[in-house]
RNA sequence: CGGGACGUAGCGCAGCUCGGUAGCGCACUUGCUUCGGGAGCAAGGGGUCGCUGGUUCAAAUCCAGUCGUCCCGACCA
C-alpha cells in the first residue's frame, strides 16, 4: 500500500479530549475518530489492525469448535419483553420505533436472539453440543462513555453461546472456551489472569473475568504471590491477625486529646506522633435505611462494596458534610463511634473488634479520644470484613503476601445454566424422549477494548508498538528523498518485490521531509522499517530497523534483506533481540 | 443522574478580568531552495468566536438558557 493513497490522518499534538496514553495514540496515529460521545469510526489503519485481531480470535474460536454466525444488531423489543430484560436493562437499552410504530432496540447483547434461534431449529440431543459465535456490534447507552474504545457506547464484541444437554456438557464447553481465551491472550502477548466474578446483569451460576494487568486499568484485583489466589478487590479477603495499637500509643483510660484543626488520620497521626495503625476511623454513609457508620483502622480504606453487603443495603454513598456534622455533633474530621445521633447501624471491621486502645475522633471540634474499646465504649451492630486489601496483607489461603494490581477486563465467561432457555421456553428432546431446557454458557471478548489495551500495554515514547500479528502493516519502506530518481527507483523496486512475496507493506512515497515520514512510521508502530536514502545508494547497503528493541540491521544485498524480512514477518508477537 | 472544567481557523492555544479592527504556532496553497529524524525563504487562503436570547450605540468579552466535549462518582466487555 502506498502511504500517499492510504488515509492516515496522523496528529502531531495530543488531542485534548484524550487522557489515557492509548486513547491519545489511537487518535494521533490515525486509528480512530470520534463521531459522538462513545461512538467511533475505525479509520483504515485501525480497521486493518482490528481485522487482524479478529482473525486471531476467529482462529482460536474455530479451533475450539465454535461456529461463526451473525445476528441482527436491530432487534424487536418483544423478545426482550419475553425474557424480562426489557426492564432490567433500563436506560442502557436504546429503544426506538419503526414506521409501523413497532418497538425496536439496538442489541446490547444477544442471549435472547441466539436462544430463540436455537429453540426454533434444534430439537434433539443428537444435535448437541453446539457453540455459536459472532464478532459484531453491540450498543449500550452508557451513562458515561470514556477513555476512547475502553468504554464506548457502540462497541465490537466477540460473543459466543454454548448449548448443551446437561451440566457435564456445559462444563466441557466452558472449559473449551476458557482454553481458547488463554490461547488468544497468550498469542497477543498479554499478561493476564481469570478472576471469579459476580454474574451481574447477564446472570447465571458461575463466571470468570479475564483480566489483563495494566497500570491504568479501571479494575483492581488482589493476587497472592505464593499460592496464586486471586480475586477482585471487592471480594478479596486477607488474614485478620492484627492485635491492636502499638504499646507506645496505648492509654490506660479514655483520654481526650487536643488536636486543633487536625482532621485527617494523616494529620492527627503526624501531630500526635502516633502510628496510623493506632487509629480507628469512622466514616458516615447515607443509605436507604438511614445513616450507617463504617469503622476501619486508620491506615485502611473502607471497601464500600463489602460495607454494602455487611449492612444489607443497596445504595450507599458518603454522607454530606452537613449530615456528618449533625450525626456526630462535630465538624467533619472528628467523628468517633460513640454517641452518634440517628445512625441506624455501626459496622466495624474485624480488625477493630480484635483489639482495644483505639484512638478515634471525639465527636467534638479539635479533639480525639484515646483508649476507645468496642462493646465497652460503643456497641457495634455488625462485625465484618469491610476493609480493602492492601499490598503486603496476608493471604487467607496460604499466608503468603498479597499484592494489589490494576487490570482491565477484556473477557468474561459465564455458565448460564437454563436461565434463558427456561424463560424463553427453549427445549430439546433427550434420549428418554423427555423435554429439557438447553444448558447454556456465554463467552465475551471486548474486541475494541482489546485493541486499545494492546496499545496501552505495548507502546513507547515514539508511538505504538503492536505485536507483529496485529500491527496494521508488517513492514514499511520509507523513501527519504522523493526528488532523487535513484532513491525513488530503488524504493519502488523494493516495494514491488516485497509485495510480490505477499508481504503486508506500507510504502511511504509522500513528498515530505525525512523527519516527518520517519516520525509517522514510528507513531503508527510498524514493526519493521526499511529506509532508503542517499546513504543507501552511496554505501550500497540496506538498512532494516526493528521497532521493538530499537535495533538496526544492515544487509549488503537485496536477497538477504528480503530473506530476513520474510523471516521476521512470521514472528507472532514481538521480535525478541 | 450528582459534582467540576472547557467550547475562538483542520489541530493545539492566546484574547474574555477591564465590551470598540479576531490573533499565535503547526497544518494547508503557490514558487524557489533543501533532502537520514517533525527544513528555509517569499507570497497567500481559511474563523456566523458552539447555539439561542438578553443588556448595550457597540458583545468572542457581561447576563440567562441551551447543546456538545472531557474529568470525578454509582455501572460494565
Tab-separated table of N, CA and C (backbone and C1' of nucleotides) in Angstrom, chain B residues 15-64:
chain	number	residue	atom	x	y	z
B	15	G	P	-5.622	34.528	27.751
B	15	G	O5'	-6.160	35.628	26.739
B	15	G	C5'	-5.444	36.847	26.523
B	15	G	C4'	-6.138	37.652	25.466
B	15	G	C3'	-7.549	38.134	25.822
B	15	G	O3'	-7.485	39.373	26.499
B	15	G	C1'	-7.526	37.190	23.634
B	16	C	P	-7.899	39.445	28.055
B	16	C	O5'	-9.464	39.162	27.993
B	16	C	C5'	-10.358	40.121	27.432
B	16	C	C4'	-11.774	39.685	27.685
B	16	C	C3'	-12.144	39.508	29.153
B	16	C	O3'	-13.427	40.060	29.381
B	16	C	C1'	-12.534	37.482	27.964
B	17	U	P	-13.564	41.454	30.152
B	17	U	O5'	-13.006	41.075	31.590
B	17	U	C5'	-13.837	40.405	32.531
B	17	U	C4'	-13.096	40.285	33.831
B	17	U	C3'	-12.699	41.608	34.468
B	17	U	O3'	-13.780	42.106	35.241
B	17	U	C1'	-10.861	40.116	34.495
B	18	C	P	-13.805	43.613	35.635
B	18	C	O5'	-13.636	44.375	34.262
B	18	C	C5'	-14.133	45.700	34.106
B	18	C	C4'	-13.503	46.323	32.892
B	18	C	C3'	-13.559	45.453	31.643
B	18	C	O3'	-13.738	46.265	30.498
B	18	C	C1'	-11.310	45.952	32.152
B	19	G	P	-15.193	46.653	30.035
B	19	G	O5'	-15.139	46.161	28.529
B	19	G	C5'	-14.689	44.860	28.194
B	19	G	C4'	-15.108	44.573	26.784
B	19	G	C3'	-14.684	45.636	25.789
B	19	G	O3'	-14.416	45.002	24.551
B	19	G	C1'	-17.037	45.469	25.843
B	20	G	P	-13.089	45.375	23.738
B	20	G	O5'	-13.684	46.313	22.599
B	20	G	C5'	-14.702	45.838	21.711
B	20	G	C4'	-14.733	46.670	20.455
B	20	G	C3'	-13.383	47.161	19.983
B	20	G	O3'	-13.369	47.151	18.571
B	20	G	C1'	-14.790	49.018	20.442
B	21	U	P	-13.036	45.715	17.857
B	21	U	O5'	-12.509	46.211	16.447
B	21	U	C5'	-13.352	46.221	15.298
B	21	U	C4'	-12.515	45.854	14.097
B	21	U	C3'	-11.627	44.612	14.325
B	21	U	O3'	-11.669	43.808	13.143
B	21	U	C1'	-10.275	46.473	13.778
B	22	A	P	-12.425	42.397	13.245
B	22	A	O5'	-11.232	41.494	13.803
B	22	A	C5'	-10.699	41.747	15.117
B	22	A	C4'	-9.825	40.621	15.541
B	22	A	C3'	-9.056	39.918	14.425
B	22	A	O3'	-7.868	40.641	14.135
B	22	A	C1'	-10.028	38.322	15.911
B	23	G	P	-6.722	39.965	13.150
B	23	G	O5'	-5.896	39.004	14.098
B	23	G	C5'	-4.522	39.209	14.255
B	23	G	C4'	-3.983	38.426	15.413
B	23	G	C3'	-3.182	37.178	15.033
B	23	G	O3'	-1.892	37.520	14.545
B	23	G	C1'	-4.525	36.734	16.931
B	24	C	P	-1.091	36.508	13.629
B	24	C	O5'	-0.518	35.492	14.712
B	24	C	C5'	0.477	35.923	15.635
B	24	C	C4'	0.884	34.778	16.525
B	24	C	C3'	1.312	33.504	15.808
B	24	C	O3'	2.654	33.584	15.349
B	24	C	C1'	-0.153	32.948	17.578
B	25	G	P	3.054	32.740	14.036
B	25	G	O5'	3.185	31.252	14.599
B	25	G	C5'	4.198	30.919	15.546
B	25	G	C4'	4.034	29.488	15.975
B	25	G	C3'	3.871	28.488	14.840
B	25	G	O3'	5.111	28.105	14.291
B	25	G	C1'	2.210	28.090	16.464
B	26	C	P	5.170	27.657	12.751
B	26	C	O5'	4.349	26.291	12.714
B	26	C	C5'	4.908	25.088	13.238
B	26	C	C4'	3.853	24.006	13.282
B	26	C	C3'	3.271	23.577	11.934
B	26	C	O3'	4.116	22.690	11.229
B	26	C	C1'	1.521	23.872	13.494
B	27	A	P	4.109	22.726	9.615
B	27	A	O5'	2.625	22.290	9.261
B	27	A	C5'	2.206	20.933	9.410
B	27	A	C4'	0.743	20.798	9.056
B	27	A	C3'	0.377	21.227	7.640
B	27	A	O3'	0.588	20.189	6.707
B	27	A	C1'	-1.112	22.233	9.155
B	28	C	P	1.032	20.533	5.210
B	28	C	O5'	-0.233	21.345	4.676
B	28	C	C5'	-1.470	20.690	4.449
B	28	C	C4'	-2.448	21.657	3.858
B	28	C	C3'	-1.961	22.370	2.598
B	28	C	O3'	-2.171	21.556	1.460
B	28	C	C1'	-2.877	23.959	4.087
B	29	U	P	-1.073	21.543	0.300
B	29	U	O5'	-1.401	22.899	-0.460
B	29	U	C5'	-2.644	23.071	-1.127
B	29	U	C4'	-2.652	24.419	-1.796
B	29	U	C3'	-1.392	24.735	-2.594
B	29	U	O3'	-1.455	24.157	-3.884
B	29	U	C1'	-1.941	26.580	-1.236
B	30	U	P	-0.093	23.667	-4.554
B	30	U	O5'	0.566	25.035	-4.998
B	30	U	C5'	-0.064	25.862	-5.972
B	30	U	C4'	0.763	27.106	-6.201
B	30	U	C3'	2.257	26.864	-6.352
B	30	U	O3'	2.608	26.433	-7.665
B	30	U	C1'	1.903	28.667	-4.872
B	31	G	P	3.896	25.506	-7.850
B	31	G	O5'	5.089	26.546	-7.696
B	31	G	C5'	5.235	27.605	-8.629
B	31	G	C4'	6.316	28.541	-8.169
B	31	G	C3'	7.657	27.876	-7.830
B	31	G	O3'	8.408	27.575	-8.984
B	31	G	C1'	7.097	29.455	-6.155
B	32	C	P	9.366	26.318	-9.006
B	32	C	O5'	10.614	26.810	-8.152
B	32	C	C5'	11.537	27.738	-8.712
B	32	C	C4'	12.436	28.291	-7.639
B	32	C	C3'	13.328	27.278	-6.918
B	32	C	O3'	14.475	26.918	-7.667
B	32	C	C1'	12.316	28.696	-5.327
B	33	U	P	15.039	25.416	-7.519
B	33	U	O5'	15.720	25.429	-6.084
B	33	U	C5'	16.871	26.229	-5.845
B	33	U	C4'	17.148	26.320	-4.370
B	33	U	C3'	17.482	25.003	-3.667
B	33	U	O3'	18.815	24.571	-3.887
B	33	U	C1'	15.944	26.220	-2.360
B	34	U	P	19.100	23.009	-3.844
B	34	U	O5'	18.647	22.551	-2.376
B	34	U	C5'	19.487	22.823	-1.258
B	34	U	C4'	18.816	22.378	0.008
B	34	U	C3'	18.744	20.877	0.223
B	34	U	O3'	19.973	20.372	0.723
B	34	U	C1'	16.656	21.828	0.752
B	35	C	P	20.465	18.988	0.142
B	35	C	O5'	19.589	17.896	0.910
B	35	C	C5'	19.454	17.954	2.343
B	35	C	C4'	18.320	17.049	2.754
B	35	C	C3'	18.566	15.589	2.403
B	35	C	O3'	18.153	14.767	3.480
B	35	C	C1'	16.517	16.331	1.459
B	36	G	P	19.297	14.075	4.392
B	36	G	O5'	18.391	12.919	5.035
B	36	G	C5'	17.386	13.247	6.006
B	36	G	C4'	17.630	12.404	7.245
B	36	G	C3'	18.992	12.630	7.889
B	36	G	O3'	18.874	12.508	9.294
B	36	G	C1'	18.810	10.382	7.217
B	37	G	P	18.333	13.686	10.187
B	37	G	O5'	16.777	13.452	9.950
B	37	G	C5'	15.825	14.530	10.020
B	37	G	C4'	14.898	14.306	11.177
B	37	G	C3'	15.501	14.569	12.553
B	37	G	O3'	14.513	15.154	13.375
B	37	G	C1'	14.674	12.381	12.475
B	38	G	P	14.240	16.774	13.074
B	38	G	O5'	13.026	16.700	12.066
B	38	G	C5'	11.827	16.117	12.507
B	38	G	C4'	10.680	16.723	11.757
B	38	G	C3'	10.485	18.216	12.027
B	38	G	O3'	9.897	18.750	10.861
B	38	G	C1'	8.601	16.974	12.777
B	39	A	P	10.731	19.239	9.632
B	39	A	O5'	11.590	20.452	10.202
B	39	A	C5'	11.405	21.714	9.681
B	39	A	C4'	12.662	22.134	8.947
B	39	A	C3'	12.533	23.500	8.323
B	39	A	O3'	12.759	24.492	9.318
B	39	A	C1'	13.514	22.003	6.776
B	40	G	P	11.839	25.785	9.274
B	40	G	O5'	12.649	26.632	8.180
B	40	G	C5'	13.999	26.999	8.434
B	40	G	C4'	14.548	27.727	7.252
B	40	G	C3'	13.664	28.851	6.722
B	40	G	O3'	13.827	30.044	7.464
B	40	G	C1'	14.420	27.522	4.920
B	41	C	P	12.604	31.082	7.577
B	41	C	O5'	12.632	31.792	6.156
B	41	C	C5'	13.763	32.563	5.757
B	41	C	C4'	13.639	32.948	4.312
B	41	C	C3'	12.323	33.614	3.926
B	41	C	O3'	12.308	34.988	4.269
B	41	C	C1'	12.847	31.962	2.331
B	42	A	P	10.904	35.679	4.742
B	42	A	O5'	10.112	35.776	3.366
B	42	A	C5'	10.640	36.580	2.323
B	42	A	C4'	9.857	36.356	1.056
B	42	A	C3'	8.345	36.473	1.189
B	42	A	O3'	7.901	37.810	1.260
B	42	A	C1'	8.873	34.585	-0.119
B	43	A	P	6.569	38.195	2.107
B	43	A	O5'	5.423	37.683	1.140
B	43	A	C5'	5.243	38.295	-0.140
B	43	A	C4'	4.322	37.457	-0.975
B	43	A	C3'	2.939	37.216	-0.384
B	43	A	O3'	2.072	38.321	-0.531
B	43	A	C1'	3.787	35.190	-1.227
B	44	G	P	0.886	38.554	0.503
B	44	G	O5'	0.105	37.181	0.393
B	44	G	C5'	-1.177	37.171	-0.178
B	44	G	C4'	-1.627	35.784	-0.498
B	44	G	C3'	-2.771	35.271	0.362
B	44	G	O3'	-3.997	35.862	-0.036
B	44	G	C1'	-1.201	33.539	0.035
B	45	G	P	-5.036	36.360	1.055
B	45	G	O5'	-5.912	35.046	1.198
B	45	G	C5'	-6.492	34.438	0.032
B	45	G	C4'	-6.921	33.033	0.346
B	45	G	C3'	-7.764	32.877	1.599
B	45	G	O3'	-9.125	33.193	1.345
B	45	G	C1'	-6.084	31.221	1.596
B	46	G	P	-9.969	33.969	2.441
B	46	G	O5'	-10.220	32.828	3.521
B	46	G	C5'	-10.922	31.638	3.134
B	46	G	C4'	-10.734	30.582	4.195
B	46	G	C3'	-11.204	30.995	5.585
B	46	G	O3'	-12.597	30.761	5.712
B	46	G	C1'	-9.065	29.968	5.711
B	47	G	P	-13.539	31.909	6.286
B	47	G	O5'	-13.444	31.669	7.845
B	47	G	C5'	-13.730	30.380	8.426
B	47	G	C4'	-13.908	30.548	9.897
B	47	G	C3'	-14.953	31.582	10.314
B	47	G	O3'	-16.233	30.975	10.336
B	47	G	C1'	-12.976	31.791	11.629
B	48	U	P	-17.452	31.807	9.655
B	48	U	O5'	-17.530	33.104	10.565
B	48	U	C5'	-18.000	33.033	11.877
B	48	U	C4'	-19.290	33.818	11.949
B	48	U	C3'	-19.948	33.739	13.313
B	48	U	O3'	-19.402	34.713	14.173
B	48	U	C1'	-21.543	33.319	11.621
B	49	C	P	-19.232	34.598	15.630
B	49	C	O5'	-18.168	33.416	15.767
B	49	C	C5'	-18.482	32.247	16.505
B	49	C	C4'	-17.315	31.844	17.356
B	49	C	C3'	-17.581	31.921	18.851
B	49	C	O3'	-16.950	30.807	19.466
B	49	C	C1'	-15.701	33.223	18.328
B	50	G	P	-17.583	30.057	20.689
B	50	G	O5'	-18.573	28.968	20.097
B	50	G	C5'	-18.312	28.371	18.830
B	50	G	C4'	-19.407	27.397	18.541
B	50	G	C3'	-20.799	28.013	18.509
B	50	G	O3'	-21.097	28.549	17.239
B	50	G	C1'	-20.799	26.073	19.863
B	51	C	P	-21.937	29.912	17.111
B	51	C	O5'	-23.428	29.459	17.425
B	51	C	C5'	-24.073	28.467	16.641
B	51	C	C4'	-25.364	28.073	17.298
B	51	C	C3'	-26.249	29.248	17.703
B	51	C	O3'	-27.032	29.709	16.628
B	51	C	C1'	-26.070	27.752	19.513
B	52	U	P	-27.464	31.236	16.586
B	52	U	O5'	-28.594	31.324	17.706
B	52	U	C5'	-29.819	30.592	17.568
B	52	U	C4'	-30.680	30.814	18.789
B	52	U	C3'	-30.862	32.272	19.204
B	52	U	O3'	-31.878	32.903	18.447
B	52	U	C1'	-30.352	30.970	21.107
B	53	G	P	-31.794	34.503	18.260
B	53	G	O5'	-32.031	35.066	19.734
B	53	G	C5'	-33.361	35.235	20.213
B	53	G	C4'	-33.355	35.409	21.711
B	53	G	C3'	-32.891	36.757	22.240
B	53	G	O3'	-33.865	37.766	22.096
B	53	G	C1'	-31.947	35.046	23.551
B	54	G	P	-33.354	39.269	21.913
B	54	G	O5'	-32.835	39.619	23.387
B	54	G	C5'	-33.758	39.697	24.457
B	54	G	C4'	-33.024	39.904	25.750
B	54	G	C3'	-32.249	41.214	25.865
B	54	G	O3'	-33.088	42.294	26.199
B	54	G	C1'	-30.917	39.424	26.648
B	55	U	P	-32.723	43.739	25.673
B	55	U	O5'	-31.474	44.127	26.578
B	55	U	C5'	-31.626	44.296	27.979
B	55	U	C4'	-30.299	44.655	28.600
B	55	U	C3'	-29.566	45.812	27.924
B	55	U	O3'	-30.052	47.059	28.374
B	55	U	C1'	-28.061	44.021	28.283
B	56	U	P	-30.453	48.158	27.281
B	56	U	O5'	-29.034	48.568	26.676
B	56	U	C5'	-28.047	49.156	27.515
B	56	U	C4'	-26.749	49.239	26.772
B	56	U	C3'	-26.835	49.894	25.400
B	56	U	O3'	-26.850	51.295	25.489
B	56	U	C1'	-25.539	47.916	25.270
B	57	C	P	-27.827	52.131	24.509
B	57	C	O5'	-27.069	52.045	23.112
B	57	C	C5'	-27.763	52.413	21.925
B	57	C	C4'	-26.794	52.398	20.768
B	57	C	C3'	-25.983	51.124	20.636
B	57	C	O3'	-26.704	50.120	19.942
B	57	C	C1'	-24.538	52.980	20.471
B	58	A	P	-26.627	48.587	20.421
B	58	A	O5'	-25.085	48.258	20.191
B	58	A	C5'	-24.582	48.106	18.859
B	58	A	C4'	-23.097	47.889	18.907
B	58	A	C3'	-22.648	46.666	19.702
B	58	A	O3'	-22.733	45.508	18.920
B	58	A	C1'	-21.331	48.538	20.288
B	59	A	P	-23.094	44.076	19.606
B	59	A	O5'	-21.844	43.813	20.557
B	59	A	C5'	-20.523	43.675	20.032
B	59	A	C4'	-19.839	42.491	20.675
B	59	A	C3'	-20.519	41.154	20.408
B	59	A	O3'	-19.526	40.141	20.430
B	59	A	C1'	-20.603	41.586	22.696
B	60	A	P	-18.725	39.766	19.116
B	60	A	O5'	-17.898	38.476	19.559
B	60	A	C5'	-18.560	37.245	19.790
B	60	A	C4'	-17.768	36.402	20.752
B	60	A	C3'	-17.756	36.921	22.187
B	60	A	O3'	-18.854	36.438	22.904
B	60	A	C1'	-15.551	36.416	21.475
B	61	U	P	-19.557	37.296	24.004
B	61	U	O5'	-18.359	37.721	24.957
B	61	U	C5'	-17.736	36.771	25.831
B	61	U	C4'	-16.634	37.459	26.596
B	61	U	C3'	-17.122	38.512	27.582
B	61	U	O3'	-16.378	38.433	28.783
B	61	U	C1'	-15.645	39.501	26.020
B	62	C	P	-16.998	37.551	29.966
B	62	C	O5'	-18.226	38.439	30.440
B	62	C	C5'	-18.045	39.476	31.391
B	62	C	C4'	-19.387	40.088	31.738
B	62	C	C3'	-20.532	39.083	31.862
B	62	C	O3'	-20.550	38.475	33.143
B	62	C	C1'	-21.225	40.890	30.520
B	63	C	P	-21.110	36.985	33.307
B	63	C	O5'	-22.681	37.180	33.204
B	63	C	C5'	-23.405	37.913	34.172
B	63	C	C4'	-24.875	37.909	33.825
B	63	C	C3'	-25.448	36.536	33.528
B	63	C	O3'	-25.807	35.847	34.706
B	63	C	C1'	-26.109	38.034	31.830
B	64	A	P	-25.781	34.223	34.727
B	64	A	O5'	-27.093	33.863	33.884
B	64	A	C5'	-28.390	34.125	34.417
B	64	A	C4'	-29.438	33.776	33.387
B	64	A	C3'	-29.398	32.344	32.867
B	64	A	O3'	-30.026	31.436	33.750
B	64	A	C1'	-29.628	33.835	31.062
